[in-house]
Amino acid sequence: MTDAQETAAASSLRTTGGAPPDDGGSADSGAPTPLLEPREGIPPVIADEAALAEVIAAFAAGTGPVAVDAERASGYRYGQRAYLVQLRREGAGTALIDPVGCPDLSALGEALSGVEWVLHAATQDLPCLREIGMVPTRLFDTELAGRLAGFPRVGLGAMVEGVLGFVLEKGHSAVDWSTRPLPEPWLRYAALDVELLVDLRDALEKELDRQGKLDWARQEFDAIASAPPAEPRKDPWRRTSGMHKVRRRRQLGVVRELWETRDRIAQRRDVSPGKVLSDAAIVEAALSLPVNVQALAALNGFGHRMGRRQLEQWQAAVDRAKALSEAQLPQPGQPVAGPPPPRAWADKDPVAAARLSAARTAVSALAEELNMPQENLIAPDAVRRVCWEPPAADEEAVAGALTSYGARPWQVEQVAPVLAAALAGQSA
């Protein structure tokens, strides 16, 4: 039994809206208890403004934190929009809201302004929640809390089972949530995802406090809540799977043209780009540079069940790339801001490579001592930047550099001394 399990077992399991279902098991009985039904049953799906107004009033009148989750249709639809939003709050129960029928949830977001939102892996759901007007001012991320507390498995199911002793059914996590009407088993799964989220938050808060990490977690949560929306990715076509095989600029031009054509089609049809044309097919065409539709149809990913019209649109994209001037072709690689990839350091700057090796060793040892992943202790990019263009090898200078690269105060306090020592050891 982990420390967090002992913390949960030693305290009464506080749940929103009553105790968990009593079917013979409990968090401290040894065997985990399957959680099969929401306590108040499966709530109706809210899909019109009148019903939404009632939910807003109920959740505004509720007490304590609010559990929030969202379901997307990744792999089925274009983009990452939400197709179901689940909430639970003490005094309000559970609500399932259809963002297709209620695309503007800004009034709900405003009603919950100032309330702590409890999410699991918040950075995954916040972009799609922002799109429909739901932006938290305070949050608690149970996945991140688990990482900081040293849990080896931080998925929601593993955390609920390990900390609270209940088993969540996870069979519907990858289904097409744009399906309408949503099947009852999916709705049950969705409601159960927020059933014990506040309970998990409470147990993890106690564990973080016991480890002396609660303030660290709060700094991390505040950073997530205050972070601006991510900037659009530059040259997203470069993330095509298998791009490492493509070396020549003309071939890169074919990848870009096919990727952009596929993206326009996927957006127009509202389907996942991978359902329009696979990454493997794009790379195959770029490497082969087919001269006509017949040659294209002979390539993997194009011939099977693809109509003449579709083949012609892809060949037209290849031909457009072939017709580009040298000046119009993309350059290999992307301009990199900051230090080069670590694998290139030994050739470019062996002294910097030695600094990075010493710094990584020191950070790894500290992360092990604090029982958390290295990437949560300090962003690897911040360590690389400090080692590539090192400040003075003293703690104050290193602290200033880490702060400038976005490290939180708790991270600076923990990492600056060991990083300064590692840099000093290399400069001696």
CSV table of C-alpha atoms in Angstrom, one decimal:
chain,number,residue,atom,x,y,z
A,1,MET,CA,0.0,0.0,0.0
A,2,THR,CA,1.4,3.4,-1.0
A,3,ASP,CA,1.5,6.4,1.3
A,4,ALA,CA,-1.4,8.0,-0.6
A,5,GLN,CA,-3.5,4.8,-0.2
A,6,GLU,CA,-2.8,4.9,3.5
A,7,THR,CA,-3.8,8.6,3.5
A,8,ALA,CA,-7.1,7.8,1.8
A,9,ALA,CA,-7.8,4.8,4.0
A,10,ALA,CA,-7.1,6.6,7.2
A,11,SER,CA,-9.6,9.3,6.3
A,12,SER,CA,-13.2,9.0,5.6
A,13,LEU,CA,-13.9,9.0,1.9
A,14,ARG,CA,-15.7,12.3,1.3
A,15,THR,CA,-17.9,12.1,-1.8
A,16,THR,CA,-20.0,14.7,-3.5
A,17,GLY,CA,-23.6,14.0,-2.9
A,18,GLY,CA,-23.3,11.1,-0.5
A,19,ALA,CA,-21.2,8.0,0.1
A,20,PRO,CA,-20.0,5.7,-2.7
A,21,PRO,CA,-22.3,2.7,-3.6
A,22,ASP,CA,-22.1,0.2,-0.7
A,23,ASP,CA,-21.8,-3.1,-2.5
A,24,GLY,CA,-19.6,-4.8,0.0
A,25,GLY,CA,-16.2,-3.2,-0.8
A,26,SER,CA,-14.5,-0.1,0.3
A,27,ALA,CA,-11.2,1.8,-0.2
A,28,ASP,CA,-9.6,0.0,2.7
A,29,SER,CA,-11.0,-3.5,2.4
A,30,GLY,CA,-8.2,-4.8,0.2
A,31,ALA,CA,-10.0,-5.7,-3.1
A,32,PRO,CA,-11.0,-2.7,-5.2
A,33,THR,CA,-14.8,-2.2,-5.7
A,34,PRO,CA,-16.2,-1.9,-9.2
A,35,LEU,CA,-18.0,1.4,-9.7
A,36,LEU,CA,-20.8,0.4,-12.0
A,37,GLU,CA,-23.5,3.1,-11.8
A,38,PRO,CA,-23.5,6.8,-11.0
A,39,ARG,CA,-25.0,7.4,-7.5
A,40,GLU,CA,-28.0,9.3,-8.8
A,41,GLY,CA,-28.2,7.3,-12.0
A,42,ILE,CA,-27.3,8.5,-15.5
A,43,PRO,CA,-28.5,12.1,-15.9
A,44,PRO,CA,-30.3,13.3,-19.0
A,45,VAL,CA,-28.1,14.9,-21.7
A,46,ILE,CA,-28.5,18.7,-21.7
A,47,ALA,CA,-29.0,19.8,-25.3
A,48,ASP,CA,-31.2,23.0,-25.2
A,49,GLU,CA,-31.0,26.4,-23.6
A,50,ALA,CA,-33.8,26.0,-21.1
A,51,ALA,CA,-32.3,22.8,-19.6
A,52,LEU,CA,-28.8,24.5,-19.6
A,53,ALA,CA,-30.2,27.4,-17.7
A,54,GLU,CA,-31.4,25.0,-14.9
A,55,VAL,CA,-27.9,23.4,-14.8
A,56,ILE,CA,-26.2,26.7,-14.5
A,57,ALA,CA,-28.4,27.7,-11.6
A,58,ALA,CA,-27.9,24.4,-9.9
A,59,PHE,CA,-24.1,24.5,-10.2
A,60,ALA,CA,-23.9,28.1,-9.2
A,61,ALA,CA,-25.7,27.2,-6.0
A,62,GLY,CA,-23.5,24.2,-5.3
A,63,THR,CA,-20.6,24.1,-2.9
A,64,GLY,CA,-17.0,23.1,-3.0
A,65,PRO,CA,-14.9,22.3,-6.1
A,66,VAL,CA,-16.4,21.2,-9.4
A,67,ALA,CA,-15.3,18.1,-11.3
A,68,VAL,CA,-15.0,18.8,-15.0
A,69,ASP,CA,-14.3,16.5,-17.9
A,70,ALA,CA,-14.7,16.6,-21.7
A,71,GLU,CA,-15.0,14.0,-24.4
A,72,ARG,CA,-13.6,14.5,-27.9
A,73,ALA,CA,-13.8,12.5,-31.1
A,74,SER,CA,-10.1,12.2,-31.8
A,75,GLY,CA,-9.4,10.0,-34.7
A,76,TYR,CA,-12.9,10.5,-36.1
A,77,ARG,CA,-13.5,14.2,-36.5
A,78,TYR,CA,-11.4,17.2,-37.6
A,79,GLY,CA,-9.9,19.1,-34.7
A,80,GLN,CA,-10.3,18.6,-31.0
A,81,ARG,CA,-13.7,20.1,-30.2
A,82,ALA,CA,-15.7,18.8,-27.3
A,83,TYR,CA,-18.7,16.6,-27.9
A,84,LEU,CA,-19.7,16.0,-24.3
A,85,VAL,CA,-18.9,18.0,-21.1
A,86,GLN,CA,-19.4,16.3,-17.7
A,87,LEU,CA,-19.5,18.2,-14.4
A,88,ARG,CA,-20.2,17.2,-10.8
A,89,ARG,CA,-20.5,19.4,-7.8
A,90,GLU,CA,-21.7,18.9,-4.3
A,91,GLY,CA,-25.3,20.1,-4.1
A,92,ALA,CA,-25.8,19.9,-7.8
A,93,GLY,CA,-25.0,16.3,-8.7
A,94,THR,CA,-23.8,15.3,-12.1
A,95,ALA,CA,-24.6,17.0,-15.4
A,96,LEU,CA,-23.9,15.8,-19.0
A,97,ILE,CA,-24.0,18.7,-21.5
A,98,ASP,CA,-24.0,18.3,-25.3
A,99,PRO,CA,-21.9,21.2,-26.8
A,100,VAL,CA,-23.4,20.5,-30.2
A,101,GLY,CA,-26.8,21.5,-28.9
A,102,CYS,CA,-25.4,24.1,-26.5
A,103,PRO,CA,-22.3,25.4,-28.3
A,104,ASP,CA,-21.9,28.4,-26.0
A,105,LEU,CA,-21.2,27.5,-22.3
A,106,SER,CA,-19.7,30.9,-21.4
A,107,ALA,CA,-22.6,31.5,-18.9
A,108,LEU,CA,-21.8,28.2,-17.2
A,109,GLY,CA,-18.1,29.2,-17.1
A,110,GLU,CA,-19.0,32.6,-15.6
A,111,ALA,CA,-21.2,30.9,-13.0
A,112,LEU,CA,-18.2,28.8,-11.9
A,113,SER,CA,-15.7,31.6,-12.0
A,114,GLY,CA,-13.6,31.6,-8.8
A,115,VAL,CA,-14.6,28.0,-8.1
A,116,GLU,CA,-11.8,25.4,-8.2
A,117,TRP,CA,-12.2,23.2,-11.2
A,118,VAL,CA,-10.9,19.6,-10.8
A,119,LEU,CA,-9.6,18.0,-14.0
A,120,HIS,CA,-7.5,15.0,-14.8
A,121,ALA,CA,-4.7,15.9,-17.3
A,122,ALA,CA,-6.1,19.5,-17.5
A,123,THR,CA,-3.9,20.6,-20.5
A,124,GLN,CA,-5.7,18.0,-22.7
A,125,ASP,CA,-9.2,19.3,-22.0
A,126,LEU,CA,-8.7,23.0,-21.5
A,127,PRO,CA,-8.3,23.9,-25.2
A,128,CYS,CA,-11.7,22.4,-26.2
A,129,LEU,CA,-13.3,23.8,-23.1
A,130,ARG,CA,-12.0,27.3,-24.0
A,131,GLU,CA,-13.6,27.0,-27.4
A,132,ILE,CA,-17.0,26.7,-25.8
A,133,GLY,CA,-16.5,29.5,-23.3
A,134,MET,CA,-15.3,27.6,-20.2
A,135,VAL,CA,-12.1,28.9,-18.8
A,136,PRO,CA,-11.2,28.2,-15.1
A,137,THR,CA,-9.6,30.8,-12.9
A,138,ARG,CA,-8.5,28.1,-10.4
A,139,LEU,CA,-7.9,24.4,-10.9
A,140,PHE,CA,-6.6,21.2,-9.4
A,141,ASP,CA,-5.1,18.7,-11.9
A,142,THR,CA,-5.3,15.2,-10.4
A,143,GLU,CA,-2.9,13.7,-13.0
A,144,LEU,CA,-0.2,16.3,-12.3
A,145,ALA,CA,-0.8,15.9,-8.6
A,146,GLY,CA,-0.1,12.2,-8.9
A,147,ARG,CA,3.1,12.9,-10.8
A,148,LEU,CA,4.3,15.3,-8.2
A,149,ALA,CA,3.4,12.8,-5.4
A,150,GLY,CA,5.4,10.1,-7.1
A,151,PHE,CA,2.7,7.7,-8.3
A,152,PRO,CA,4.1,5.4,-11.0
A,153,ARG,CA,0.7,5.2,-12.9
A,154,VAL,CA,-1.3,8.4,-13.2
A,155,GLY,CA,-4.1,7.5,-15.5
A,156,LEU,CA,-7.5,8.3,-14.0
A,157,GLY,CA,-8.5,4.6,-13.6
A,158,ALA,CA,-5.2,3.7,-12.0
A,159,MET,CA,-5.4,6.7,-9.6
A,160,VAL,CA,-9.0,6.1,-8.6
A,161,GLU,CA,-8.2,2.4,-7.9
A,162,GLY,CA,-4.9,3.0,-6.1
A,163,VAL,CA,-6.0,5.9,-4.0
A,164,LEU,CA,-9.7,5.3,-3.4
A,165,GLY,CA,-10.1,1.6,-4.0
A,166,PHE,CA,-12.7,1.8,-6.8
A,167,VAL,CA,-12.5,0.4,-10.3
A,168,LEU,CA,-13.7,2.6,-13.2
A,169,GLU,CA,-14.9,1.0,-16.4
A,170,LYS,CA,-12.7,2.5,-19.2
A,171,GLY,CA,-14.0,0.7,-22.3
A,172,HIS,CA,-15.4,3.7,-24.1
A,173,SER,CA,-12.4,6.2,-23.9
A,174,ALA,CA,-11.7,5.9,-27.6
A,175,VAL,CA,-15.1,5.8,-29.1
A,176,ASP,CA,-16.6,8.4,-31.6
A,177,TRP,CA,-18.2,10.9,-29.2
A,178,SER,CA,-19.7,12.8,-32.1
A,179,THR,CA,-22.2,9.9,-32.4
A,180,ARG,CA,-25.8,11.0,-31.8
A,181,PRO,CA,-27.7,9.9,-29.9
A,182,LEU,CA,-25.0,8.8,-27.5
A,183,PRO,CA,-25.5,5.2,-26.3
A,184,GLU,CA,-26.4,4.7,-22.7
A,185,PRO,CA,-23.2,2.7,-21.8
A,186,TRP,CA,-21.2,5.6,-23.1
A,187,LEU,CA,-23.1,8.1,-21.0
A,188,ARG,CA,-22.7,5.9,-17.9
A,189,TYR,CA,-18.9,5.8,-18.5
A,190,ALA,CA,-18.9,9.6,-18.9
A,191,ALA,CA,-20.8,10.2,-15.7
A,192,LEU,CA,-18.6,7.9,-13.8
A,193,ASP,CA,-15.5,9.8,-15.0
A,194,VAL,CA,-16.4,12.7,-12.7
A,195,GLU,CA,-18.1,10.6,-10.0
A,196,LEU,CA,-15.0,10.4,-7.7
A,197,LEU,CA,-12.8,13.2,-9.1
A,198,VAL,CA,-13.3,15.5,-6.2
A,199,ASP,CA,-12.7,12.6,-3.8
A,200,LEU,CA,-9.4,11.9,-5.6
A,201,ARG,CA,-8.5,15.6,-5.4
A,202,ASP,CA,-9.0,15.6,-1.6
A,203,ALA,CA,-6.9,12.5,-1.0
A,204,LEU,CA,-4.1,13.8,-3.2
A,205,GLU,CA,-4.2,17.2,-1.5
A,206,LYS,CA,-3.6,15.4,1.8
A,207,GLU,CA,-0.8,13.3,0.3
A,208,LEU,CA,0.9,16.3,-1.2
A,209,ASP,CA,0.7,18.2,2.0
A,210,ARG,CA,2.2,15.2,3.9
A,211,GLN,CA,5.1,15.2,1.5
A,212,GLY,CA,5.6,19.0,1.7
A,213,LYS,CA,4.7,19.4,-2.0
A,214,LEU,CA,1.3,21.1,-1.7
A,215,ASP,CA,2.6,24.6,-2.4
A,216,TRP,CA,4.6,23.2,-5.4
A,217,ALA,CA,1.4,21.7,-6.8
A,218,ARG,CA,-0.5,24.9,-6.4
A,219,GLN,CA,2.2,26.8,-8.3
A,220,GLU,CA,1.9,24.3,-11.1
A,221,PHE,CA,-1.9,24.5,-11.1
A,222,ASP,CA,-1.8,28.3,-11.2
A,223,ALA,CA,0.6,28.2,-14.1
A,224,ILE,CA,-1.7,26.0,-16.1
A,225,ALA,CA,-4.8,28.2,-15.3
A,226,SER,CA,-3.0,31.4,-16.3
A,227,ALA,CA,-1.2,30.1,-19.4
A,228,PRO,CA,-2.4,31.8,-22.6
A,229,PRO,CA,-3.8,29.6,-25.5
A,230,ALA,CA,-1.0,27.8,-27.4
A,231,GLU,CA,0.3,29.5,-30.5
A,232,PRO,CA,-0.6,27.8,-33.8
A,233,ARG,CA,2.2,25.3,-34.7
A,234,LYS,CA,4.6,26.5,-37.4
A,235,ASP,CA,4.8,24.2,-40.4
A,236,PRO,CA,2.6,21.5,-38.9
A,237,TRP,CA,3.1,19.4,-42.0
A,238,ARG,CA,6.6,18.7,-40.8
A,239,ARG,CA,5.1,16.5,-38.0
A,240,THR,CA,4.0,13.9,-40.6
A,241,SER,CA,4.9,10.5,-39.3
A,242,GLY,CA,7.9,9.1,-41.2
A,243,MET,CA,9.3,12.5,-42.2
A,244,HIS,CA,12.8,11.3,-41.2
A,245,LYS,CA,12.9,9.3,-44.5
A,246,VAL,CA,12.3,12.5,-46.6
A,247,ARG,CA,15.6,14.3,-47.4
A,248,ARG,CA,15.4,16.2,-50.7
A,249,ARG,CA,13.7,19.5,-50.9
A,250,ARG,CA,11.5,18.5,-53.8
A,251,GLN,CA,10.2,15.6,-51.8
A,252,LEU,CA,9.6,17.9,-48.8
A,253,GLY,CA,7.5,20.1,-51.1
A,254,VAL,CA,5.4,17.0,-52.0
A,255,VAL,CA,4.8,16.3,-48.3
A,256,ARG,CA,3.8,19.8,-47.7
A,257,GLU,CA,1.4,20.0,-50.7
A,258,LEU,CA,-0.2,16.6,-49.9
A,259,TRP,CA,-0.5,17.4,-46.2
A,260,GLU,CA,-2.2,20.8,-46.9
A,261,THR,CA,-4.5,19.3,-49.5
A,262,ARG,CA,-5.5,16.6,-47.1
A,263,ASP,CA,-6.0,19.1,-44.3
A,264,ARG,CA,-8.4,21.2,-46.4
A,265,ILE,CA,-10.4,18.2,-47.4
A,266,ALA,CA,-10.6,16.9,-43.8
A,267,GLN,CA,-11.7,20.2,-42.5
A,268,ARG,CA,-14.4,20.5,-45.1
A,269,ARG,CA,-15.7,17.0,-44.5
A,270,ASP,CA,-15.1,17.3,-40.7
A,271,VAL,CA,-13.2,14.0,-40.5
A,272,SER,CA,-9.9,13.1,-39.0
A,273,PRO,CA,-7.1,13.8,-41.6
A,274,GLY,CA,-5.9,10.2,-41.2
A,275,LYS,CA,-9.2,9.0,-42.6
A,276,VAL,CA,-8.6,11.0,-45.7
A,277,LEU,CA,-5.1,9.9,-46.4
A,278,SER,CA,-2.5,8.3,-44.2
A,279,ASP,CA,0.8,9.8,-43.3
A,280,ALA,CA,2.5,6.7,-44.7
A,281,ALA,CA,0.9,7.3,-48.1
A,282,ILE,CA,2.0,10.9,-48.1
A,283,VAL,CA,5.6,9.9,-47.4
A,284,GLU,CA,5.4,7.1,-50.0
A,285,ALA,CA,4.3,9.6,-52.7
A,286,ALA,CA,7.0,12.1,-51.7
A,287,LEU,CA,9.8,9.4,-52.0
A,288,SER,CA,8.5,8.1,-55.3
A,289,LEU,CA,7.5,11.3,-57.0
A,290,PRO,CA,4.9,9.5,-59.3
A,291,VAL,CA,4.7,10.9,-62.8
A,292,ASN,CA,1.0,10.2,-63.3
A,293,VAL,CA,-2.2,8.7,-61.8
A,294,GLN,CA,-1.3,5.2,-62.8
A,295,ALA,CA,2.1,5.4,-61.0
A,296,LEU,CA,0.4,7.0,-58.0
A,297,ALA,CA,-2.2,4.2,-57.8
A,298,ALA,CA,0.6,1.6,-57.6
A,299,LEU,CA,1.8,3.1,-54.3
A,300,ASN,CA,0.8,1.8,-50.9
A,301,GLY,CA,-2.1,3.8,-49.5
A,302,PHE,CA,-3.5,5.0,-52.9
A,303,GLY,CA,-4.6,2.1,-55.0
A,304,HIS,CA,-6.9,0.2,-52.6
A,305,ARG,CA,-10.5,1.3,-53.0
A,306,MET,CA,-9.5,4.9,-54.1
A,307,GLY,CA,-11.5,6.3,-57.0
A,308,ARG,CA,-10.1,8.0,-60.1
A,309,ARG,CA,-11.2,11.4,-58.9
A,310,GLN,CA,-9.5,11.0,-55.6
A,311,LEU,CA,-6.3,9.8,-57.3
A,312,GLU,CA,-6.4,12.8,-59.6
A,313,GLN,CA,-6.6,15.3,-56.7
A,314,TRP,CA,-3.6,13.7,-55.0
A,315,GLN,CA,-1.6,13.6,-58.3
A,316,ALA,CA,-2.5,17.2,-58.9
A,317,ALA,CA,-0.9,18.0,-55.5
A,318,VAL,CA,2.2,16.1,-56.4
A,319,ASP,CA,2.4,18.0,-59.7
A,320,ARG,CA,2.0,21.3,-58.0
A,321,ALA,CA,5.0,20.5,-55.8
A,322,LYS,CA,7.0,19.4,-58.8
A,323,ALA,CA,6.3,22.7,-60.5
A,324,LEU,CA,7.6,24.9,-57.6
A,325,SER,CA,10.8,26.9,-58.2
A,326,GLU,CA,13.8,26.1,-56.1
A,327,ALA,CA,13.1,29.3,-54.1
A,328,GLN,CA,9.6,28.1,-53.3
A,329,LEU,CA,10.7,24.7,-51.9
A,330,PRO,CA,10.8,24.2,-48.2
A,331,GLN,CA,14.2,24.0,-46.5
A,332,PRO,CA,15.2,20.8,-44.8
A,333,GLY,CA,14.7,20.9,-41.1
A,334,GLN,CA,13.1,23.7,-39.1
A,335,PRO,CA,14.7,26.9,-37.8
A,336,VAL,CA,15.4,26.0,-34.1
A,337,ALA,CA,15.1,28.7,-31.5
A,338,GLY,CA,17.6,28.0,-28.7
A,339,PRO,CA,20.2,25.3,-28.5
A,340,PRO,CA,20.6,22.5,-31.1
A,341,PRO,CA,19.4,19.0,-30.4
A,342,PRO,CA,21.5,17.4,-27.6
A,343,ARG,CA,22.7,14.6,-30.0
A,344,ALA,CA,24.6,17.4,-31.9
A,345,TRP,CA,26.3,18.9,-28.9
A,346,ALA,CA,29.4,16.7,-28.8
A,347,ASP,CA,30.3,17.8,-32.3
A,348,LYS,CA,29.3,21.4,-32.1
A,349,ASP,CA,30.5,22.2,-28.5
A,350,PRO,CA,32.1,19.3,-26.5
A,351,VAL,CA,32.4,21.6,-23.4
A,352,ALA,CA,28.7,22.3,-23.5
A,353,ALA,CA,28.0,18.6,-24.0
A,354,ALA,CA,30.0,17.9,-20.8
A,355,ARG,CA,28.0,20.6,-19.0
A,356,LEU,CA,24.7,19.0,-20.1
A,357,SER,CA,25.8,15.5,-19.1
A,358,ALA,CA,26.7,16.8,-15.6
A,359,ALA,CA,23.5,18.8,-15.3
A,360,ARG,CA,21.3,15.9,-16.3
A,361,THR,CA,23.0,13.6,-13.8
A,362,ALA,CA,22.4,16.1,-11.0
A,363,VAL,CA,18.8,16.8,-12.0
A,364,SER,CA,18.1,13.0,-12.3
A,365,ALA,CA,19.5,12.4,-8.8
A,366,LEU,CA,17.4,15.2,-7.3
A,367,ALA,CA,14.2,14.0,-9.1
A,368,GLU,CA,14.8,10.5,-7.6
A,369,GLU,CA,15.3,12.0,-4.2
A,370,LEU,CA,12.1,14.0,-4.5
A,371,ASN,CA,10.2,11.0,-6.0
A,372,MET,CA,8.9,12.7,-9.1
A,373,PRO,CA,9.6,12.6,-12.9
A,374,GLN,CA,12.5,14.8,-14.1
A,375,GLU,CA,10.3,16.6,-16.5
A,376,ASN,CA,8.0,17.7,-13.7
A,377,LEU,CA,10.9,18.8,-11.5
A,378,ILE,CA,12.2,21.1,-14.3
A,379,ALA,CA,11.5,21.4,-18.0
A,380,PRO,CA,14.4,19.7,-20.0
A,381,ASP,CA,14.5,22.7,-22.4
A,382,ALA,CA,15.3,25.0,-19.5
A,383,VAL,CA,18.2,22.8,-18.5
A,384,ARG,CA,19.5,22.6,-22.1
A,385,ARG,CA,19.3,26.4,-22.4
A,386,VAL,CA,21.2,27.0,-19.2
A,387,CYS,CA,23.9,24.5,-20.3
A,388,TRP,CA,24.2,25.9,-23.8
A,389,GLU,CA,24.7,29.5,-22.8
A,390,PRO,CA,25.6,29.2,-19.1
A,391,PRO,CA,25.3,32.1,-16.7
A,392,ALA,CA,27.9,32.6,-14.0
A,393,ALA,CA,28.3,29.3,-12.2
A,394,ASP,CA,26.6,30.6,-9.0
A,395,GLU,CA,23.2,29.9,-7.6
A,396,GLU,CA,21.8,33.4,-8.0
A,397,ALA,CA,22.7,33.6,-11.7
A,398,VAL,CA,21.4,30.1,-12.4
A,399,ALA,CA,18.2,30.9,-10.5
A,400,GLY,CA,17.7,34.0,-12.7
A,401,ALA,CA,18.3,32.1,-15.9
A,402,LEU,CA,15.8,29.4,-14.9
A,403,THR,CA,13.2,32.0,-14.0
A,404,SER,CA,13.6,33.6,-17.4
A,405,TYR,CA,12.9,30.3,-19.0
A,406,GLY,CA,9.6,29.9,-17.2
A,407,ALA,CA,10.5,27.8,-14.2
A,408,ARG,CA,8.2,28.2,-11.2
A,409,PRO,CA,9.6,29.5,-7.8
A,410,TRP,CA,9.6,26.0,-6.2
A,411,GLN,CA,11.5,24.6,-9.2
A,412,VAL,CA,14.1,27.3,-9.0
A,413,GLU,CA,14.5,26.8,-5.3
A,414,GLN,CA,15.1,23.1,-5.7
A,415,VAL,CA,17.1,23.0,-9.0
A,416,ALA,CA,19.2,26.1,-8.9
A,417,PRO,CA,21.6,24.8,-6.2
A,418,VAL,CA,22.3,21.4,-7.9
A,419,LEU,CA,22.5,23.0,-11.3
A,420,ALA,CA,24.9,25.7,-10.2
A,421,ALA,CA,27.1,23.0,-8.5
A,422,ALA,CA,27.1,20.9,-11.7
A,423,LEU,CA,28.1,24.0,-13.8
A,424,ALA,CA,30.8,25.0,-11.3
A,425,GLY,CA,32.2,21.5,-11.4
A,426,GLN,CA,32.6,21.6,-15.2
A,427,SER,CA,34.2,25.0,-15.2
A,428,ALA,CA,36.7,24.2,-12.5
